[in-house]
Short mmCIF file of C-alpha atoms in Angstrom, two decimals:
data_model
loop_
_atom_site.label_atom_id
_atom_site.label_comp_id
_atom_site.label_asym_id
_atom_site.label_seq_id
_atom_site.Cartn_x
_atom_site.Cartn_y
_atom_site.Cartn_z
CA UNK A 1 -4.48 -4.60 -18.10
CA UNK A 2 -3.91 -4.78 -14.66
CA UNK A 3 -1.56 -8.29 -12.82
CA UNK A 4 -1.05 -9.28 -9.60
CA UNK A 5 2.30 -10.53 -8.70
CA UNK A 6 2.37 -12.68 -5.74
CA UNK A 7 6.11 -12.86 -4.37
CA UNK A 8 5.93 -17.03 -3.03
CA UNK A 9 9.73 -17.21 -2.60
CA UNK A 10 12.06 -17.72 0.19
CA UNK A 11 13.46 -20.29 2.48
CA UNK A 12 11.85 -18.76 5.49
CA UNK A 13 14.62 -19.03 8.00
CA UNK A 14 13.12 -17.21 10.48
CA UNK A 15 10.05 -19.66 10.30
CA UNK A 16 12.14 -22.64 11.54
CA UNK A 17 9.91 -25.17 9.45
CA UNK A 18 11.14 -27.94 6.80
CA UNK A 19 8.15 -26.15 4.41
CA UNK A 20 8.86 -22.70 3.43
CA UNK A 21 6.58 -20.59 5.12
CA UNK A 22 5.01 -19.73 2.09
CA UNK A 23 3.38 -23.03 1.79
CA UNK A 24 2.46 -24.33 4.95
CA UNK A 25 -1.30 -24.77 5.68
CA UNK A 26 -3.29 -22.32 7.40
CA UNK A 27 -6.41 -23.61 8.46
CA UNK A 28 -6.25 -26.58 6.22
CA UNK A 29 -5.07 -24.36 3.10
CA UNK A 30 -1.34 -23.76 1.72
CA UNK A 31 -1.07 -20.05 2.88
CA UNK A 32 -0.30 -18.81 -0.79
CA UNK A 33 -3.82 -20.33 -2.23
CA UNK A 34 -5.46 -17.10 0.27
CA UNK A 35 -3.29 -14.50 -1.63
CA UNK A 36 -4.83 -15.58 -4.75
CA UNK A 37 -7.86 -16.01 -3.75
CA UNK A 38 -7.78 -12.39 -2.92
CA UNK A 39 -6.54 -11.58 -6.91
CA UNK A 40 -8.89 -13.92 -8.02
CA UNK A 41 -12.57 -12.14 -6.65
CA UNK A 42 -10.45 -8.95 -6.69
CA UNK A 43 -12.78 -6.98 -9.92
CA UNK A 44 -9.73 -5.41 -10.70
CA UNK A 45 -7.47 -8.31 -11.42
CA UNK A 46 -7.23 -9.23 -15.44
CA UNK A 47 -4.45 -11.55 -14.73
CA UNK A 48 -1.97 -13.52 -11.46
CA UNK A 49 1.36 -14.14 -11.18
CA UNK A 50 3.21 -16.66 -9.09
CA UNK A 51 6.44 -15.93 -8.02
CA UNK A 52 8.06 -19.06 -6.54
CA UNK A 53 10.60 -22.01 -6.51
CA UNK A 54 10.62 -23.67 -9.42
CA UNK A 55 10.14 -27.26 -7.15
CA UNK A 56 6.62 -25.64 -6.38
CA UNK A 57 5.61 -24.51 -9.29
CA UNK A 58 3.78 -27.64 -10.55
CA UNK A 59 2.04 -28.04 -7.44
CA UNK A 60 1.41 -24.18 -7.69
CA UNK A 61 -1.03 -24.91 -10.55
CA UNK A 62 -2.51 -27.73 -8.72
CA UNK A 63 -3.97 -25.89 -6.36
CA UNK A 64 -5.08 -22.97 -8.25
CA UNK A 65 -7.03 -25.59 -10.23
CA UNK A 66 -8.38 -27.65 -7.11
CA UNK A 67 -9.57 -23.73 -5.82
CA UNK A 68 -10.55 -22.59 -8.88
CA UNK A 69 -7.65 -19.70 -8.94
CA UNK A 70 -8.93 -18.56 -12.85
CA UNK A 71 -6.40 -15.98 -12.92
CA UNK A 72 -3.48 -17.82 -12.77
CA UNK A 73 -1.27 -17.30 -15.77
CA UNK A 74 2.56 -17.39 -15.54
CA UNK A 75 4.58 -19.17 -12.74
CA UNK A 76 8.18 -17.36 -12.22
CA UNK A 77 11.41 -18.28 -11.17
CA UNK A 78 11.91 -16.57 -7.84
CA UNK A 79 15.44 -14.92 -6.73
CA UNK A 80 17.57 -15.07 -4.10
CA UNK A 81 16.32 -11.69 -3.04
CA UNK A 82 13.32 -9.92 -2.96
CA UNK A 83 13.68 -7.63 -5.29
CA UNK A 84 15.47 -10.20 -7.83
CA UNK A 85 11.99 -11.71 -7.52
CA UNK A 86 10.43 -8.77 -8.73
CA UNK A 87 12.13 -8.35 -11.01
CA UNK A 88 11.69 -11.79 -12.24
CA UNK A 89 8.00 -11.24 -12.00
CA UNK A 90 8.22 -7.96 -13.86
CA UNK A 91 9.83 -9.44 -16.74
CA UNK A 92 7.81 -12.45 -16.98
CA UNK A 93 4.47 -10.34 -17.72
CA UNK A 94 3.51 -9.42 -21.19
CA UNK A 95 2.24 -5.80 -20.04
CA UNK A 96 2.56 -2.37 -21.44
CA UNK A 97 3.50 0.63 -19.48
CA UNK A 98 0.64 2.08 -18.45
CA UNK A 99 -0.59 -1.32 -17.33
CA UNK A 100 -0.77 -1.59 -13.43
CA UNK A 101 0.92 -4.48 -11.50
CA UNK A 102 -0.15 -5.01 -7.55
CA UNK A 103 2.96 -6.83 -5.78
CA UNK A 104 1.62 -9.17 -3.06
CA UNK A 105 2.74 -11.65 -0.96
CA UNK A 106 1.77 -15.29 0.35
CA UNK A 107 3.12 -14.48 4.27
CA UNK A 108 0.07 -12.06 4.19
CA UNK A 109 -2.67 -13.64 3.93
CA UNK A 110 -5.70 -11.61 5.15
CA UNK A 111 -5.64 -8.58 2.05
CA UNK A 112 -8.89 -7.00 2.24
CA UNK A 113 -11.01 -6.50 -0.98
CA UNK A 114 -11.78 -2.78 0.37
CA UNK A 115 -7.84 -2.62 0.79
CA UNK A 116 -7.06 -3.85 -2.86
CA UNK A 117 -10.32 -1.45 -4.00
CA UNK A 118 -8.68 1.46 -2.75
CA UNK A 119 -5.39 1.16 -3.93
CA UNK A 120 -6.46 0.36 -7.80
CA UNK A 121 -8.94 3.77 -6.89
CA UNK A 122 -5.58 6.17 -5.94
CA UNK A 123 -4.31 5.24 -9.32
CA UNK A 124 -6.60 7.81 -10.50
CA UNK A 125 -4.23 10.28 -8.55
CA UNK A 126 -1.09 8.10 -8.07
CA UNK A 127 1.26 6.16 -10.19
CA UNK A 128 2.35 4.56 -7.15
CA UNK A 129 0.48 3.44 -4.30
CA UNK A 130 1.54 1.83 -1.04
CA UNK A 131 -0.88 0.59 2.18
CA UNK A 132 0.26 1.67 5.33
CA UNK A 133 -1.15 1.44 8.72
CA UNK A 134 -0.82 4.27 11.26
CA UNK A 135 2.47 3.37 13.79
CA UNK A 136 0.94 2.94 17.55
CA UNK A 137 4.52 3.13 19.14
CA UNK A 138 7.56 5.37 18.60
CA UNK A 139 10.59 3.64 16.31
CA UNK A 140 13.85 4.38 18.05
CA UNK A 141 16.56 4.07 14.89
CA UNK A 142 20.29 2.87 15.88
CA UNK A 143 22.97 2.23 13.63
CA UNK A 144 24.47 -0.68 15.13
CA UNK A 145 21.67 -1.98 17.20
CA UNK A 146 23.12 -1.13 20.50
CA UNK A 147 23.08 2.64 20.91
CA UNK A 148 20.21 4.91 20.16
CA UNK A 149 20.87 7.43 17.64
CA UNK A 150 17.14 9.19 17.11
CA UNK A 151 13.42 7.96 18.42
CA UNK A 152 11.15 8.87 16.20
CA UNK A 153 7.31 9.66 17.80
CA UNK A 154 4.38 8.22 15.80
CA UNK A 155 2.54 10.56 15.26
CA UNK A 156 3.78 11.17 11.52
CA UNK A 157 5.08 7.38 11.21
CA UNK A 158 3.36 4.80 9.55
CA UNK A 159 4.09 0.92 8.93
CA UNK A 160 4.20 -0.21 5.63
CA UNK A 161 1.80 -3.10 4.39
CA UNK A 162 1.00 -5.20 1.38
CA UNK A 163 0.05 -4.93 -1.05
CA UNK A 164 1.91 -2.21 -3.32
CA UNK A 165 0.55 -1.34 -6.80
CA UNK A 166 2.07 0.64 -9.70
CA UNK A 167 2.59 1.74 -13.44
CA UNK A 168 4.43 -1.65 -14.73
CA UNK A 169 6.51 1.12 -17.41
CA UNK A 170 7.28 2.65 -13.55
CA UNK A 171 8.05 -0.12 -11.25
CA UNK A 172 10.41 -2.14 -14.37
CA UNK A 173 12.39 1.15 -14.50
CA UNK A 174 12.72 1.68 -11.62
CA UNK A 175 14.00 -1.54 -11.17
CA UNK A 176 16.30 -1.54 -13.85
CA UNK A 177 17.64 1.47 -12.92
CA UNK A 178 18.62 -0.09 -9.34
CA UNK A 179 20.04 -3.06 -11.15
CA UNK A 180 22.58 -0.72 -13.02
CA UNK A 181 23.69 0.90 -10.16
CA UNK A 182 27.15 -0.33 -9.44
CA UNK A 183 27.15 1.71 -5.98
CA UNK A 184 23.33 0.52 -4.94
CA UNK A 185 22.97 -0.07 -1.30
CA UNK A 186 20.46 -2.76 -0.58
CA UNK A 187 16.77 -1.56 -0.79
CA UNK A 188 13.55 -4.37 0.08
CA UNK A 189 10.87 -2.18 -0.65
CA UNK A 190 9.32 -1.37 -4.48
CA UNK A 191 7.72 1.94 -2.88
CA UNK A 192 11.83 3.70 -2.64
CA UNK A 193 13.12 2.30 -5.98
CA UNK A 194 10.20 4.36 -7.37
CA UNK A 195 11.00 7.36 -5.03
CA UNK A 196 14.99 6.78 -6.17
CA UNK A 197 13.64 7.62 -9.89
CA UNK A 198 11.46 10.77 -8.63
CA UNK A 199 8.25 9.25 -9.04
CA UNK A 200 5.77 10.36 -5.90
CA UNK A 201 3.92 7.65 -3.71
CA UNK A 202 0.77 7.74 -2.18
CA UNK A 203 -0.89 5.80 0.24
CA UNK A 204 -3.68 4.11 1.53
CA UNK A 205 -4.97 2.87 5.19
CA UNK A 206 -5.82 -0.98 5.29
CA UNK A 207 -6.04 -3.10 8.61
CA UNK A 208 -4.57 -4.70 11.05
CA UNK A 209 -5.73 -8.45 9.72
CA UNK A 210 -3.13 -7.84 7.38
CA UNK A 211 -0.46 -9.60 9.20
CA UNK A 212 3.32 -10.95 8.07
CA UNK A 213 4.14 -14.48 8.88
CA UNK A 214 7.75 -14.35 9.52
CA UNK A 215 7.97 -16.34 12.91
CA UNK A 216 6.38 -19.43 13.86
CA UNK A 217 4.02 -17.88 16.45
CA UNK A 218 2.54 -15.44 13.64
CA UNK A 219 0.58 -18.62 12.60
CA UNK A 220 -1.01 -19.22 15.40
CA UNK A 221 -1.64 -15.81 15.51
CA UNK A 222 -2.85 -15.82 11.62
CA UNK A 223 -5.27 -19.14 12.35
CA UNK A 224 -6.43 -16.90 15.82
CA UNK A 225 -7.46 -13.83 13.19
CA UNK A 226 -9.02 -15.83 10.51
CA UNK A 227 -12.59 -15.83 11.74
CA UNK A 228 -12.19 -12.41 12.51
CA UNK A 229 -11.26 -11.81 9.05
CA UNK A 230 -14.03 -13.86 7.37
CA UNK A 231 -16.48 -12.18 9.23
CA UNK A 232 -15.09 -8.42 8.59
CA UNK A 233 -14.90 -9.46 4.25
CA UNK A 234 -18.49 -10.42 4.47
CA UNK A 235 -19.78 -7.70 5.86
CA UNK A 236 -17.68 -5.81 2.95
CA UNK A 237 -19.42 -8.43 0.78
CA UNK A 238 -22.86 -8.07 2.00
CA UNK A 239 -22.53 -3.76 2.24
CA UNK A 240 -21.56 -3.57 -1.87
CA UNK A 241 -24.55 -6.20 -2.25
CA UNK A 242 -26.98 -3.75 -0.80
CA UNK A 243 -25.53 -1.01 -2.91
CA UNK A 244 -23.82 1.19 0.23
#
């Protein structure tokens, strides 16, 4: 089985709105629904689990019915931190160790079907795989946010996007190891948790339409990108229908 966990927790403090950003409307549709649609349409995904505040579960199931998301099978309670929400989703799944789980986020609404398919194809080689794009700028590292410790050149740097995909058993093991570590330091990316238990992680190239809506201005950018993203996805669909 191939499961999709869609993270829709968090209060979106930086978004500065009354409604959590994952539930605000984007082109007349709740933002969460875009990720649900992506998983619904993808031929590999068998079932969807949305991890969100319990107070939104009824609305999420209502949206699923309204927008034809028939693969939604589970709504799980979100945690305070991202890693807690992922773990809650993992524990809610009736999955087997060799099943796959693709981690998506409701605030990255424009995930291409091509990216999804690349990730599933990568699982023929890897036990874990993430989506990246090439860095276009150098990255500066600072311990205190005031002084430069090191500047990393862009040639070998990649920016991590979503989604990420893993064997269920490995991701669950990685999260349990993290939770059981009394001296753990803050880690927000599942790929790092997997690397920490000695599992290699592959990567595939995504695209720049997959922006993350974090600040109010990001919503305006997403609205501007939407018709271009739709055109791209329609082009992919047309090519596939012709068997190219």
